[in-house]
Amino acid sequence: MNHQTFRSIVVALVMGLTVTLAAAGQHESHQGQAQPSTLVDIVRAATEQFLDPEVAVANGYVPKPFCVTGPEQGAMGVHYVNGPLVGDGQLDPEKPESLVYESRNGRLRLVAVEYIVLADAWHAHNPQPPALFGQLLNYIAAPNRYGNPNFYEIHVWAWKDNPFGTFVDWNPRVSCADHVPGE
């Protein structure tokens, strides 16, 4: 193959790749809106309806009577957990197993979600550890402070910035100081 033919093939491949990448970047849903591209975008779109905790309760999320505080600094908040989602052995980015609220000034505010899957249920159908959008979930062994069997979890701070990172459990900007159990 001569130099000119080789150069033409390379240019054609690069142009084809450029067109393919441009088309992928402009992928739109059937409704004409751009598809969410990150896990945070998906979480926000899927959980906007749960900004009101009463809507969460009406959709099967049950509030835990405690606020989870961090071992060193920060907190997670008050978890509203959907038991059937926790026990189904699956992870769906649009259906988080737990919604996390912060109590401030007598009001609950959605700050994050937590994806939770029981280890035995996950491994019954999956040989690899669970991941969402390239983020591996954290393995929590039993016994643990939650009284759960072995499980995997990851938080996504979609509604409140976490300076420690979007997927870190503890957020120094979240506090349990205003939490009143049963409120």
PDB file of C-alpha atoms in Angstrom:
ATOM      1  CA  MET A   1       0.000   0.000   0.000  1.00  0.00           C
ATOM      2  CA  ASN A   2       1.465   3.342  -0.934  1.00  0.00           C
ATOM      3  CA  HIS A   3       1.651   6.402   1.307  1.00  0.00           C
ATOM      4  CA  GLN A   4      -1.226   8.244  -0.427  1.00  0.00           C
ATOM      5  CA  THR A   5      -3.634   5.272  -0.079  1.00  0.00           C
ATOM      6  CA  PHE A   6      -2.702   4.793   3.582  1.00  0.00           C
ATOM      7  CA  ARG A   7      -3.245   8.520   4.264  1.00  0.00           C
ATOM      8  CA  SER A   8      -6.675   8.404   2.576  1.00  0.00           C
ATOM      9  CA  ILE A   9      -7.736   5.442   4.712  1.00  0.00           C
ATOM     10  CA  VAL A  10      -6.631   7.171   7.931  1.00  0.00           C
ATOM     11  CA  VAL A  11      -8.462  10.398   6.989  1.00  0.00           C
ATOM     12  CA  ALA A  12     -11.629   8.421   6.177  1.00  0.00           C
ATOM     13  CA  LEU A  13     -11.465   6.572   9.513  1.00  0.00           C
ATOM     14  CA  VAL A  14     -10.936   9.789  11.472  1.00  0.00           C
ATOM     15  CA  MET A  15     -13.812  11.512   9.666  1.00  0.00           C
ATOM     16  CA  GLY A  16     -16.100   8.529  10.306  1.00  0.00           C
ATOM     17  CA  LEU A  17     -15.174   8.467  13.988  1.00  0.00           C
ATOM     18  CA  THR A  18     -15.784  12.224  14.270  1.00  0.00           C
ATOM     19  CA  VAL A  19     -19.243  11.895  12.717  1.00  0.00           C
ATOM     20  CA  THR A  20     -20.073   8.936  14.980  1.00  0.00           C
ATOM     21  CA  LEU A  21     -18.972  10.795  18.128  1.00  0.00           C
ATOM     22  CA  ALA A  22     -20.870  13.923  17.102  1.00  0.00           C
ATOM     23  CA  ALA A  23     -24.020  11.882  16.503  1.00  0.00           C
ATOM     24  CA  ALA A  24     -23.626  10.153  19.872  1.00  0.00           C
ATOM     25  CA  GLY A  25     -23.235  13.505  21.604  1.00  0.00           C
ATOM     26  CA  GLN A  26     -26.453  14.748  20.051  1.00  0.00           C
ATOM     27  CA  HIS A  27     -28.502  11.663  20.989  1.00  0.00           C
ATOM     28  CA  GLU A  28     -31.958  12.761  22.043  1.00  0.00           C
ATOM     29  CA  SER A  29     -34.904  10.966  23.560  1.00  0.00           C
ATOM     30  CA  HIS A  30     -38.180  10.437  21.757  1.00  0.00           C
ATOM     31  CA  GLN A  31     -39.457  13.534  23.577  1.00  0.00           C
ATOM     32  CA  GLY A  32     -36.809  15.771  22.030  1.00  0.00           C
ATOM     33  CA  GLN A  33     -34.859  16.302  25.260  1.00  0.00           C
ATOM     34  CA  ALA A  34     -31.204  15.425  25.653  1.00  0.00           C
ATOM     35  CA  GLN A  35     -30.623  12.223  27.617  1.00  0.00           C
ATOM     36  CA  PRO A  36     -29.060  12.708  31.070  1.00  0.00           C
ATOM     37  CA  SER A  37     -25.408  11.831  30.790  1.00  0.00           C
ATOM     38  CA  THR A  38     -24.252  11.365  34.365  1.00  0.00           C
ATOM     39  CA  LEU A  39     -25.504   9.471  37.372  1.00  0.00           C
ATOM     40  CA  VAL A  40     -26.170  12.791  39.139  1.00  0.00           C
ATOM     41  CA  ASP A  41     -28.319  13.958  36.199  1.00  0.00           C
ATOM     42  CA  ILE A  42     -30.294  10.709  36.272  1.00  0.00           C
ATOM     43  CA  VAL A  43     -30.759  10.898  40.050  1.00  0.00           C
ATOM     44  CA  ARG A  44     -32.021  14.482  39.848  1.00  0.00           C
ATOM     45  CA  ALA A  45     -34.486  13.656  37.081  1.00  0.00           C
ATOM     46  CA  ALA A  46     -35.726  10.505  38.842  1.00  0.00           C
ATOM     47  CA  THR A  47     -36.048  11.997  42.329  1.00  0.00           C
ATOM     48  CA  GLU A  48     -37.284  15.522  41.712  1.00  0.00           C
ATOM     49  CA  GLN A  49     -40.772  14.274  42.603  1.00  0.00           C
ATOM     50  CA  PHE A  50     -39.446  13.318  46.067  1.00  0.00           C
ATOM     51  CA  LEU A  51     -38.356  16.805  47.072  1.00  0.00           C
ATOM     52  CA  ASP A  52     -41.516  16.590  49.180  1.00  0.00           C
ATOM     53  CA  PRO A  53     -41.008  13.698  51.655  1.00  0.00           C
ATOM     54  CA  GLU A  54     -44.767  13.048  51.744  1.00  0.00           C
ATOM     55  CA  VAL A  55     -44.572  12.040  48.074  1.00  0.00           C
ATOM     56  CA  ALA A  56     -41.739   9.662  48.993  1.00  0.00           C
ATOM     57  CA  VAL A  57     -43.896   8.035  51.691  1.00  0.00           C
ATOM     58  CA  ALA A  58     -46.807   7.723  49.250  1.00  0.00           C
ATOM     59  CA  ASN A  59     -44.423   5.861  46.910  1.00  0.00           C
ATOM     60  CA  GLY A  60     -43.300   3.242  49.439  1.00  0.00           C
ATOM     61  CA  TYR A  61     -40.344   4.959  51.129  1.00  0.00           C
ATOM     62  CA  VAL A  62     -40.391   4.549  54.916  1.00  0.00           C
ATOM     63  CA  PRO A  63     -38.545   7.066  57.125  1.00  0.00           C
ATOM     64  CA  LYS A  64     -36.050   5.673  59.607  1.00  0.00           C
ATOM     65  CA  PRO A  65     -36.487   7.262  63.060  1.00  0.00           C
ATOM     66  CA  PHE A  66     -32.866   8.364  63.297  1.00  0.00           C
ATOM     67  CA  CYS A  67     -30.431  10.660  61.568  1.00  0.00           C
ATOM     68  CA  VAL A  68     -27.126   9.022  60.576  1.00  0.00           C
ATOM     69  CA  THR A  69     -24.119  11.005  61.762  1.00  0.00           C
ATOM     70  CA  GLY A  70     -20.526  10.535  60.671  1.00  0.00           C
ATOM     71  CA  PRO A  71     -17.778   8.926  62.719  1.00  0.00           C
ATOM     72  CA  GLU A  72     -15.489  11.944  62.250  1.00  0.00           C
ATOM     73  CA  GLN A  73     -17.272  14.846  60.627  1.00  0.00           C
ATOM     74  CA  GLY A  74     -20.501  15.425  58.824  1.00  0.00           C
ATOM     75  CA  ALA A  75     -23.533  13.238  58.470  1.00  0.00           C
ATOM     76  CA  MET A  76     -25.676  11.401  55.959  1.00  0.00           C
ATOM     77  CA  GLY A  77     -29.095  12.473  57.174  1.00  0.00           C
ATOM     78  CA  VAL A  78     -32.481  10.829  57.605  1.00  0.00           C
ATOM     79  CA  HIS A  79     -32.989   7.835  55.320  1.00  0.00           C
ATOM     80  CA  TYR A  80     -36.335   6.991  53.740  1.00  0.00           C
ATOM     81  CA  VAL A  81     -35.950   3.384  52.601  1.00  0.00           C
ATOM     82  CA  ASN A  82     -37.972   1.408  50.074  1.00  0.00           C
ATOM     83  CA  GLY A  83     -37.758  -2.170  51.405  1.00  0.00           C
ATOM     84  CA  PRO A  84     -38.939  -3.975  48.249  1.00  0.00           C
ATOM     85  CA  LEU A  85     -36.253  -2.159  46.217  1.00  0.00           C
ATOM     86  CA  VAL A  86     -33.571  -3.103  48.761  1.00  0.00           C
ATOM     87  CA  GLY A  87     -34.577  -6.757  48.607  1.00  0.00           C
ATOM     88  CA  ASP A  88     -34.939  -7.130  44.838  1.00  0.00           C
ATOM     89  CA  GLY A  89     -31.237  -7.815  44.188  1.00  0.00           C
ATOM     90  CA  GLN A  90     -31.098  -5.200  41.412  1.00  0.00           C
ATOM     91  CA  LEU A  91     -29.792  -1.687  40.886  1.00  0.00           C
ATOM     92  CA  ASP A  92     -31.742   0.762  38.764  1.00  0.00           C
ATOM     93  CA  PRO A  93     -30.305   4.293  38.547  1.00  0.00           C
ATOM     94  CA  GLU A  94     -33.850   5.655  38.254  1.00  0.00           C
ATOM     95  CA  LYS A  95     -35.067   3.844  41.394  1.00  0.00           C
ATOM     96  CA  PRO A  96     -32.784   4.467  44.367  1.00  0.00           C
ATOM     97  CA  GLU A  97     -33.419   2.231  47.348  1.00  0.00           C
ATOM     98  CA  SER A  98     -33.111   5.121  49.805  1.00  0.00           C
ATOM     99  CA  LEU A  99     -33.774   8.857  49.734  1.00  0.00           C
ATOM    100  CA  VAL A 100     -31.718  10.917  52.178  1.00  0.00           C
ATOM    101  CA  TYR A 101     -33.115  14.071  53.770  1.00  0.00           C
ATOM    102  CA  GLU A 102     -31.586  16.700  56.027  1.00  0.00           C
ATOM    103  CA  SER A 103     -33.690  18.275  58.751  1.00  0.00           C
ATOM    104  CA  ARG A 104     -33.120  22.026  58.997  1.00  0.00           C
ATOM    105  CA  ASN A 105     -35.331  24.612  60.631  1.00  0.00           C
ATOM    106  CA  GLY A 106     -38.223  22.148  61.012  1.00  0.00           C
ATOM    107  CA  ARG A 107     -38.181  21.176  57.334  1.00  0.00           C
ATOM    108  CA  LEU A 108     -36.862  18.072  55.559  1.00  0.00           C
ATOM    109  CA  ARG A 109     -34.815  18.732  52.443  1.00  0.00           C
ATOM    110  CA  LEU A 110     -33.739  16.018  49.969  1.00  0.00           C
ATOM    111  CA  VAL A 111     -29.932  16.026  49.803  1.00  0.00           C
ATOM    112  CA  ALA A 112     -28.888  12.628  48.415  1.00  0.00           C
ATOM    113  CA  VAL A 113     -29.915   9.115  47.483  1.00  0.00           C
ATOM    114  CA  GLU A 114     -28.406   5.809  48.438  1.00  0.00           C
ATOM    115  CA  TYR A 115     -28.322   2.727  46.276  1.00  0.00           C
ATOM    116  CA  ILE A 116     -28.408  -0.436  48.385  1.00  0.00           C
ATOM    117  CA  VAL A 117     -28.325  -4.076  47.359  1.00  0.00           C
ATOM    118  CA  LEU A 118     -28.028  -7.085  49.636  1.00  0.00           C
ATOM    119  CA  ALA A 119     -24.808  -8.946  48.818  1.00  0.00           C
ATOM    120  CA  ASP A 120     -26.375 -12.427  48.669  1.00  0.00           C
ATOM    121  CA  ALA A 121     -29.198 -11.231  46.406  1.00  0.00           C
ATOM    122  CA  TRP A 122     -26.723  -9.466  44.095  1.00  0.00           C
ATOM    123  CA  HIS A 123     -24.301 -12.379  43.853  1.00  0.00           C
ATOM    124  CA  ALA A 124     -27.104 -14.854  43.147  1.00  0.00           C
ATOM    125  CA  HIS A 125     -27.193 -13.380  39.608  1.00  0.00           C
ATOM    126  CA  ASN A 126     -23.950 -11.399  39.227  1.00  0.00           C
ATOM    127  CA  PRO A 127     -20.373 -12.639  39.582  1.00  0.00           C
ATOM    128  CA  GLN A 128     -18.878  -9.125  39.750  1.00  0.00           C
ATOM    129  CA  PRO A 129     -19.364  -6.535  42.519  1.00  0.00           C
ATOM    130  CA  PRO A 130     -22.066  -3.963  41.724  1.00  0.00           C
ATOM    131  CA  ALA A 131     -21.260  -0.649  40.033  1.00  0.00           C
ATOM    132  CA  LEU A 132     -23.278   2.274  38.704  1.00  0.00           C
ATOM    133  CA  PHE A 133     -21.804   4.389  35.919  1.00  0.00           C
ATOM    134  CA  GLY A 134     -18.334   3.098  36.747  1.00  0.00           C
ATOM    135  CA  GLN A 135     -18.674   3.758  40.488  1.00  0.00           C
ATOM    136  CA  LEU A 136     -18.168   0.613  42.550  1.00  0.00           C
ATOM    137  CA  LEU A 137     -20.504   0.288  45.500  1.00  0.00           C
ATOM    138  CA  ASN A 138     -19.032  -0.007  49.011  1.00  0.00           C
ATOM    139  CA  TYR A 139     -19.242  -3.406  50.683  1.00  0.00           C
ATOM    140  CA  ILE A 140     -20.604  -3.305  54.256  1.00  0.00           C
ATOM    141  CA  ALA A 141     -20.136  -6.554  56.178  1.00  0.00           C
ATOM    142  CA  ALA A 142     -22.406  -7.834  58.901  1.00  0.00           C
ATOM    143  CA  PRO A 143     -22.607  -7.214  61.761  1.00  0.00           C
ATOM    144  CA  ASN A 144     -22.937  -3.493  61.126  1.00  0.00           C
ATOM    145  CA  ARG A 145     -24.478  -0.494  62.850  1.00  0.00           C
ATOM    146  CA  TYR A 146     -27.620  -0.816  60.723  1.00  0.00           C
ATOM    147  CA  GLY A 147     -28.390  -4.426  61.676  1.00  0.00           C
ATOM    148  CA  ASN A 148     -28.401  -5.465  58.024  1.00  0.00           C
ATOM    149  CA  PRO A 149     -26.904  -8.570  56.445  1.00  0.00           C
ATOM    150  CA  ASN A 150     -23.883  -8.042  54.154  1.00  0.00           C
ATOM    151  CA  PHE A 151     -24.740  -5.363  51.607  1.00  0.00           C
ATOM    152  CA  TYR A 152     -23.363  -2.938  49.047  1.00  0.00           C
ATOM    153  CA  GLU A 153     -24.157   0.769  49.026  1.00  0.00           C
ATOM    154  CA  ILE A 154     -23.238   4.078  47.474  1.00  0.00           C
ATOM    155  CA  HIS A 155     -24.498   7.587  48.116  1.00  0.00           C
ATOM    156  CA  VAL A 156     -25.050  10.116  45.356  1.00  0.00           C
ATOM    157  CA  TRP A 157     -25.110  13.719  46.600  1.00  0.00           C
ATOM    158  CA  ALA A 158     -27.313  15.013  43.793  1.00  0.00           C
ATOM    159  CA  TRP A 159     -29.185  17.671  45.769  1.00  0.00           C
ATOM    160  CA  LYS A 160     -26.481  19.046  48.078  1.00  0.00           C
ATOM    161  CA  ASP A 161     -22.834  19.536  47.236  1.00  0.00           C
ATOM    162  CA  ASN A 162     -20.385  17.345  49.136  1.00  0.00           C
ATOM    163  CA  PRO A 163     -16.844  18.766  49.263  1.00  0.00           C
ATOM    164  CA  PHE A 164     -15.563  15.241  50.055  1.00  0.00           C
ATOM    165  CA  GLY A 165     -16.961  13.996  46.703  1.00  0.00           C
ATOM    166  CA  THR A 166     -20.226  13.153  45.013  1.00  0.00           C
ATOM    167  CA  PHE A 167     -20.108   9.463  46.006  1.00  0.00           C
ATOM    168  CA  VAL A 168     -18.649   9.728  49.528  1.00  0.00           C
ATOM    169  CA  ASP A 169     -20.871   8.548  52.397  1.00  0.00           C
ATOM    170  CA  TRP A 170     -20.320  11.444  54.807  1.00  0.00           C
ATOM    171  CA  ASN A 171     -21.031  15.085  53.952  1.00  0.00           C
ATOM    172  CA  PRO A 172     -19.546  17.773  56.235  1.00  0.00           C
ATOM    173  CA  ARG A 173     -22.273  20.174  55.097  1.00  0.00           C
ATOM    174  CA  VAL A 174     -25.031  17.933  56.471  1.00  0.00           C
ATOM    175  CA  SER A 175     -25.983  17.986  60.133  1.00  0.00           C
ATOM    176  CA  CYS A 176     -28.296  16.006  62.394  1.00  0.00           C
ATOM    177  CA  ALA A 177     -28.442  18.826  64.959  1.00  0.00           C
ATOM    178  CA  ASP A 178     -32.014  19.860  63.992  1.00  0.00           C
ATOM    179  CA  HIS A 179     -33.393  16.324  63.648  1.00  0.00           C
ATOM    180  CA  VAL A 180     -36.347  15.468  65.868  1.00  0.00           C
ATOM    181  CA  PRO A 181     -37.205  11.740  65.740  1.00  0.00           C
ATOM    182  CA  GLY A 182     -40.700  11.045  64.462  1.00  0.00           C
ATOM    183  CA  GLU A 183     -41.018  14.454  62.839  1.00  0.00           C
TER     184      GLU A 183
END
